[in-house]
C-alpha cells in the first residue's frame, strides 16, 4: 500500500541535551523536539519527533537522525506508529545517505502490524513531501 502527502513543521524546540562525555568535532551536535502536521489525499495526522543533528547552519552541511511517533490515518486506516529517518547534505540541494523505515511492532489500532519504508523530499519552493510504502496484515 502507499500513502503520500505534505507536512509542515509546527514547532522546533532545541533542547539543552548534549553528548556526554563531550567530544569536540568539526560540527556541533544538537537535539530538538518537533511537532509536524501532515495532510494529503491518503495521509493525515501529526507527529512528535526527536531530532538529533550534527549540522553547520551557515554552510548547510551535516546529517540528522529523527524518530517520529505518528498518529493519524494512512490510506484510510487510523492508528499510530513510529518511523525513523536520516539523511546527509553537503550544502547543495540534494540529500544523500538517506534511510527511512517504519519501526516494526510499533503500530496500533488499524495500523497494528504495519511494516515498510518511505521517503522525504523537499521541493525548491520549500514544500516538504513524504510517502510511505507499507504493508498491513
mmCIF file of C-alpha atoms in Angstrom:
data_model
loop_
_atom_site.group_PDB
_atom_site.id
_atom_site.type_symbol
_atom_site.label_atom_id
_atom_site.label_comp_id
_atom_site.label_asym_id
_atom_site.label_seq_id
_atom_site.Cartn_x
_atom_site.Cartn_y
_atom_site.Cartn_z
ATOM 1 C CA UNK A 1 0.000 0.000 0.000
ATOM 2 C CA UNK A 2 1.033 3.591 -0.498
ATOM 3 C CA UNK A 3 0.222 6.876 1.219
ATOM 4 C CA UNK A 4 1.642 10.303 0.483
ATOM 5 C CA UNK A 5 1.195 13.930 1.337
ATOM 6 C CA UNK A 6 2.922 17.029 2.592
ATOM 7 C CA UNK A 7 3.876 18.176 6.056
ATOM 8 C CA UNK A 8 4.641 21.351 7.934
ATOM 9 C CA UNK A 9 6.842 21.736 10.970
ATOM 10 C CA UNK A 10 4.603 23.336 13.596
ATOM 11 C CA UNK A 11 7.270 23.609 16.296
ATOM 12 C CA UNK A 12 11.033 23.102 16.520
ATOM 13 C CA UNK A 13 12.408 23.292 20.058
ATOM 14 C CA UNK A 14 16.156 22.857 20.625
ATOM 15 C CA UNK A 15 16.997 21.183 23.931
ATOM 16 C CA UNK A 16 19.960 21.560 26.265
ATOM 17 C CA UNK A 17 20.811 17.862 25.815
ATOM 18 C CA UNK A 18 24.390 17.366 24.606
ATOM 19 C CA UNK A 19 26.645 14.330 24.155
ATOM 20 C CA UNK A 20 28.194 13.066 27.386
ATOM 21 C CA UNK A 21 31.103 12.737 27.566
ATOM 22 C CA UNK A 22 31.660 15.819 25.419
ATOM 23 C CA UNK A 23 33.677 15.152 22.272
ATOM 24 C CA UNK A 24 34.760 18.119 20.165
ATOM 25 C CA UNK A 25 34.138 17.579 16.454
ATOM 26 C CA UNK A 26 34.006 19.833 13.396
ATOM 27 C CA UNK A 27 30.223 20.162 13.631
ATOM 28 C CA UNK A 28 28.115 20.866 16.699
ATOM 29 C CA UNK A 29 25.668 18.138 17.770
ATOM 30 C CA UNK A 30 22.243 19.126 18.993
ATOM 31 C CA UNK A 31 18.919 17.591 19.953
ATOM 32 C CA UNK A 32 15.487 19.113 19.386
ATOM 33 C CA UNK A 33 11.844 18.128 19.641
ATOM 34 C CA UNK A 34 9.453 18.833 16.805
ATOM 35 C CA UNK A 35 5.747 18.674 16.039
ATOM 36 C CA UNK A 36 4.664 18.154 12.439
ATOM 37 C CA UNK A 37 1.240 18.189 10.779
ATOM 38 C CA UNK A 38 0.565 16.001 7.720
ATOM 39 C CA UNK A 39 -2.070 16.294 5.014
ATOM 40 C CA UNK A 40 -2.854 14.738 1.663
ATOM 41 C CA UNK A 41 -5.389 12.583 -0.146
ATOM 42 C CA UNK A 42 -4.048 9.394 1.529
ATOM 43 C CA UNK A 43 -2.276 10.799 4.600
ATOM 44 C CA UNK A 44 -3.474 12.905 7.539
ATOM 45 C CA UNK A 45 -2.209 13.319 11.077
ATOM 46 C CA UNK A 46 0.505 14.691 13.295
ATOM 47 C CA UNK A 47 3.783 13.537 14.782
ATOM 48 C CA UNK A 48 6.037 14.138 17.750
ATOM 49 C CA UNK A 49 9.692 13.952 16.716
ATOM 50 C CA UNK A 50 13.019 13.527 18.481
ATOM 51 C CA UNK A 51 15.584 15.136 16.167
ATOM 52 C CA UNK A 52 19.373 14.809 16.506
ATOM 53 C CA UNK A 53 21.772 16.539 14.143
ATOM 54 C CA UNK A 54 25.408 17.402 13.549
ATOM 55 C CA UNK A 55 24.969 20.433 11.348
ATOM 56 C CA UNK A 56 26.522 23.727 10.235
ATOM 57 C CA UNK A 57 23.598 26.120 9.638
ATOM 58 C CA UNK A 58 25.599 28.597 7.559
ATOM 59 C CA UNK A 59 27.197 26.052 5.195
ATOM 60 C CA UNK A 60 24.205 23.690 5.162
ATOM 61 C CA UNK A 61 26.482 20.709 5.789
ATOM 62 C CA UNK A 62 25.682 17.836 8.133
ATOM 63 C CA UNK A 63 23.451 14.901 8.962
ATOM 64 C CA UNK A 64 20.375 14.219 11.059
ATOM 65 C CA UNK A 65 18.563 11.272 12.595
ATOM 66 C CA UNK A 66 14.875 11.570 13.524
ATOM 67 C CA UNK A 67 12.492 9.250 15.389
ATOM 68 C CA UNK A 68 8.848 10.146 14.804
ATOM 69 C CA UNK A 69 5.716 8.998 16.604
ATOM 70 C CA UNK A 70 2.868 9.460 14.115
ATOM 71 C CA UNK A 71 -0.858 9.356 14.832
ATOM 72 C CA UNK A 72 -3.486 9.698 12.151
ATOM 73 C CA UNK A 73 -4.530 7.874 9.011
ATOM 74 C CA UNK A 74 -2.691 6.197 6.149
ATOM 75 C CA UNK A 75 -4.850 5.192 3.190
ATOM 76 C CA UNK A 76 -7.959 5.469 5.386
ATOM 77 C CA UNK A 77 -6.629 3.336 8.256
ATOM 78 C CA UNK A 78 -6.331 5.129 11.588
ATOM 79 C CA UNK A 79 -3.809 4.450 14.324
ATOM 80 C CA UNK A 80 -0.295 5.305 15.401
ATOM 81 C CA UNK A 81 3.230 4.039 14.712
ATOM 82 C CA UNK A 82 6.893 5.057 14.845
ATOM 83 C CA UNK A 83 9.175 5.690 11.915
ATOM 84 C CA UNK A 84 12.837 6.637 11.686
ATOM 85 C CA UNK A 85 14.656 8.589 9.004
ATOM 86 C CA UNK A 86 18.043 10.145 8.410
ATOM 87 C CA UNK A 87 19.934 11.946 5.662
ATOM 88 C CA UNK A 88 23.051 13.981 4.969
ATOM 89 C CA UNK A 89 23.662 17.121 2.951
ATOM 90 C CA UNK A 90 26.831 18.704 1.636
ATOM 91 C CA UNK A 91 25.328 22.165 1.294
ATOM 92 C CA UNK A 92 23.694 21.534 -2.083
ATOM 93 C CA UNK A 93 20.050 20.871 -2.916
ATOM 94 C CA UNK A 94 20.266 17.074 -2.797
ATOM 95 C CA UNK A 95 20.098 14.730 0.169
ATOM 96 C CA UNK A 96 22.342 11.683 0.464
ATOM 97 C CA UNK A 97 22.826 8.633 2.681
ATOM 98 C CA UNK A 98 19.055 8.501 3.190
ATOM 99 C CA UNK A 99 17.356 5.955 5.426
ATOM 100 C CA UNK A 100 13.601 5.646 6.120
ATOM 101 C CA UNK A 101 11.853 2.775 7.916
ATOM 102 C CA UNK A 102 8.649 2.085 9.825
ATOM 103 C CA UNK A 103 9.597 0.645 13.232
ATOM 104 C CA UNK A 104 8.401 -2.988 13.419
ATOM 105 C CA UNK A 105 5.920 -3.701 16.220
ATOM 106 C CA UNK A 106 5.037 -0.014 16.745
ATOM 107 C CA UNK A 107 1.610 0.108 15.054
ATOM 108 C CA UNK A 108 -1.682 0.492 16.950
ATOM 109 C CA UNK A 109 -5.406 0.225 16.116
ATOM 110 C CA UNK A 110 -5.970 -0.216 12.350
ATOM 111 C CA UNK A 111 -2.212 0.207 11.804
ATOM 112 C CA UNK A 112 -1.238 -2.720 14.060
ATOM 113 C CA UNK A 113 1.384 -4.841 12.328
ATOM 114 C CA UNK A 114 2.429 -2.080 9.897
ATOM 115 C CA UNK A 115 5.830 -2.544 8.217
ATOM 116 C CA UNK A 116 7.537 -0.743 5.391
ATOM 117 C CA UNK A 117 9.572 2.211 4.285
ATOM 118 C CA UNK A 118 9.126 5.558 2.600
ATOM 119 C CA UNK A 119 10.918 8.804 1.949
ATOM 120 C CA UNK A 120 11.068 12.573 2.193
ATOM 121 C CA UNK A 121 11.651 15.231 -0.445
ATOM 122 C CA UNK A 122 11.828 18.998 -0.182
ATOM 123 C CA UNK A 123 10.974 20.853 -3.381
ATOM 124 C CA UNK A 124 12.584 24.124 -4.482
ATOM 125 C CA UNK A 125 9.644 26.109 -3.100
ATOM 126 C CA UNK A 126 10.273 24.604 0.357
ATOM 127 C CA UNK A 127 7.317 22.185 0.369
ATOM 128 C CA UNK A 128 8.050 19.047 2.411
ATOM 129 C CA UNK A 129 6.717 15.844 0.796
ATOM 130 C CA UNK A 130 6.513 12.441 2.482
ATOM 131 C CA UNK A 131 5.455 8.997 1.288
ATOM 132 C CA UNK A 132 5.034 5.588 2.875
ATOM 133 C CA UNK A 133 5.247 2.204 1.124
ATOM 134 C CA UNK A 134 3.713 -0.113 3.701
ATOM 135 C CA UNK A 135 2.154 -3.490 4.358
ATOM 136 C CA UNK A 136 -0.525 -4.452 6.867
ATOM 137 C CA UNK A 137 -1.590 -7.956 7.884
#
